[in-house]
Tab-separated table of C-alpha atoms in Angstrom:
chain	number	residue	atom	x	y	z
A	1114	MET	CA	29.583	-25.568	13.378
A	1115	ASN	CA	26.632	-23.826	12.960
A	1116	GLU	CA	25.500	-21.746	10.241
A	1117	GLU	CA	25.072	-17.784	11.378
A	1118	THR	CA	21.414	-17.097	11.200
A	1119	ILE	CA	20.030	-13.119	10.226
A	1120	PHE	CA	16.594	-12.384	12.308
A	1121	ILE	CA	15.266	-9.975	9.570
A	1122	GLN	CA	12.593	-7.553	11.197
A	1123	ILE	CA	9.862	-6.110	9.332
A	1124	ALA	CA	7.601	-3.725	10.447
A	1125	SER	CA	4.296	-2.947	7.609
A	1126	TYR	CA	1.671	-1.073	7.600
A	1127	ARG	CA	-1.138	-2.253	4.552
A	1128	ASP	CA	2.146	-1.980	2.002
A	1129	PRO	CA	1.983	-3.457	-0.975
A	1130	GLU	CA	5.696	-3.577	-1.254
A	1131	LEU	CA	5.588	-6.213	1.858
A	1132	VAL	CA	5.787	-9.280	-0.555
A	1133	LYS	CA	8.022	-8.399	-3.144
A	1134	THR	CA	10.831	-7.301	-0.613
A	1135	LEU	CA	10.253	-11.062	1.110
A	1136	GLU	CA	10.527	-12.335	-2.362
A	1137	ASP	CA	13.646	-10.213	-2.960
A	1138	CYS	CA	15.709	-10.869	0.014
A	1139	ILE	CA	15.048	-14.763	-0.701
A	1140	GLU	CA	16.441	-14.087	-4.192
A	1141	ASN	CA	19.299	-12.513	-4.064
A	1142	ALA	CA	20.363	-13.459	-0.328
A	1143	ASN	CA	23.986	-16.333	-0.561
A	1144	LYS	CA	22.212	-18.344	1.459
A	1145	PRO	CA	18.875	-17.999	2.005
A	1146	GLU	CA	17.843	-20.898	3.710
A	1147	ASN	CA	19.407	-18.831	6.978
A	1148	LEU	CA	17.567	-16.360	6.709
A	1149	ARG	CA	15.001	-15.935	9.578
A	1150	PHE	CA	11.697	-13.240	8.887
A	1151	GLY	CA	9.932	-11.485	12.148
A	1152	ILE	CA	7.213	-9.831	10.409
A	1153	CYS	CA	4.791	-7.662	11.959
A	1154	ARG	CA	1.752	-7.303	9.070
A	1155	GLN	CA	-1.021	-4.501	9.786
A	1156	TYR	CA	-3.024	-4.869	7.291
A	1157	LYS	CA	-6.692	-4.258	6.154
A	1158	PRO	CA	-9.181	-7.292	5.400
A	1159	GLY	CA	-9.876	-6.984	2.681
A	1160	ASP	CA	-7.142	-5.897	1.107
A	1161	ASP	CA	-5.332	-8.350	-1.172
A	1162	PHE	CA	-1.851	-6.740	-1.751
A	1163	ASP	CA	-0.249	-7.427	0.908
A	1164	ILE	CA	-1.649	-11.057	1.461
A	1165	LEU	CA	1.724	-13.440	2.225
A	1166	PRO	CA	1.861	-16.466	-0.580
A	1167	GLY	CA	0.709	-20.088	0.582
A	1168	TRP	CA	4.776	-20.942	0.245
A	1169	MET	CA	5.197	-18.088	3.171
A	1170	GLN	CA	2.955	-19.180	5.143
A	1171	ASN	CA	3.778	-22.413	5.417
A	1172	ASP	CA	7.925	-21.903	5.684
A	1173	SER	CA	9.246	-21.807	9.280
A	1174	ARG	CA	11.720	-19.407	8.777
A	1175	PHE	CA	8.459	-16.820	8.983
A	1176	ARG	CA	6.955	-15.440	11.723
A	1177	VAL	CA	4.338	-13.700	11.514
A	1178	VAL	CA	1.560	-11.196	13.838
A	1179	ASP	CA	-0.924	-10.562	11.894
A	1180	VAL	CA	-2.675	-7.013	13.108
A	1181	ASP	CA	-6.345	-5.641	12.199
A	1182	TRP	CA	-5.107	-2.009	10.731
A	1183	LYS	CA	-7.307	-0.704	13.216
A	1184	ASP	CA	-5.919	-2.205	16.073
A	1185	ALA	CA	-2.296	-0.893	15.210
A	1186	ARG	CA	-0.835	2.281	17.172
A	1187	GLY	CA	2.726	3.114	15.569
A	1188	VAL	CA	5.850	1.958	13.387
A	1189	CYS	CA	7.374	1.479	17.310
A	1190	TRP	CA	4.708	-0.257	18.741
A	1191	ALA	CA	5.263	-3.012	15.491
A	1192	ARG	CA	8.706	-3.152	15.908
A	1193	ASN	CA	8.353	-3.726	19.607
A	1194	ILE	CA	6.657	-6.955	18.262
A	1195	VAL	CA	8.847	-8.071	15.938
A	1196	GLN	CA	11.800	-8.460	18.280
A	1197	ASN	CA	9.395	-10.504	20.703
A	1198	GLU	CA	9.789	-13.200	17.617
A	1199	TYR	CA	13.761	-12.929	17.599
A	1200	GLN	CA	14.929	-16.509	18.756
A	1201	ASP	CA	19.035	-16.252	19.106
A	1202	GLU	CA	19.504	-15.708	15.327
A	1203	THR	CA	23.211	-14.613	14.958
A	1204	TYR	CA	22.115	-10.941	13.527
A	1205	THR	CA	19.653	-8.726	13.479
A	1206	LEU	CA	18.298	-6.495	10.647
A	1207	GLN	CA	15.882	-4.316	10.933
A	1208	LEU	CA	14.312	-3.246	7.632
A	1209	ASP	CA	11.301	-1.229	5.945
A	1210	SER	CA	8.555	-3.166	3.995
A	1211	HIS	CA	9.968	-2.147	0.722
A	1212	HIS	CA	13.238	-2.698	0.256
A	1213	ARG	CA	15.284	-3.880	-2.623
A	1214	PHE	CA	18.587	-5.567	-2.909
A	1215	ALA	CA	22.114	-6.599	-4.302
A	1216	PRO	CA	23.001	-10.050	-4.882
A	1217	GLY	CA	24.838	-11.486	-2.182
């Protein structure tokens, strides 16, 4: 039987909480291996607060679309970009980039 997966959609605009949100989600998940992340990371070059750590950049669970902050067109536009990263996961969950999670 295939494991159920959750596609977690995050539209982020220069948010210093993005990485903390991702780490907290993984740390509190019962089965972090079943999580898939679609992220539209609208960032300003030179900002260092929302740079994804190397381990996330090399993790196939993460599908990241980087957008220069000057090219951002709003949250609904960014959410549409993220939705295009959906790959038939069992469930989908749309979050902001500044969440904390309860265990499990």
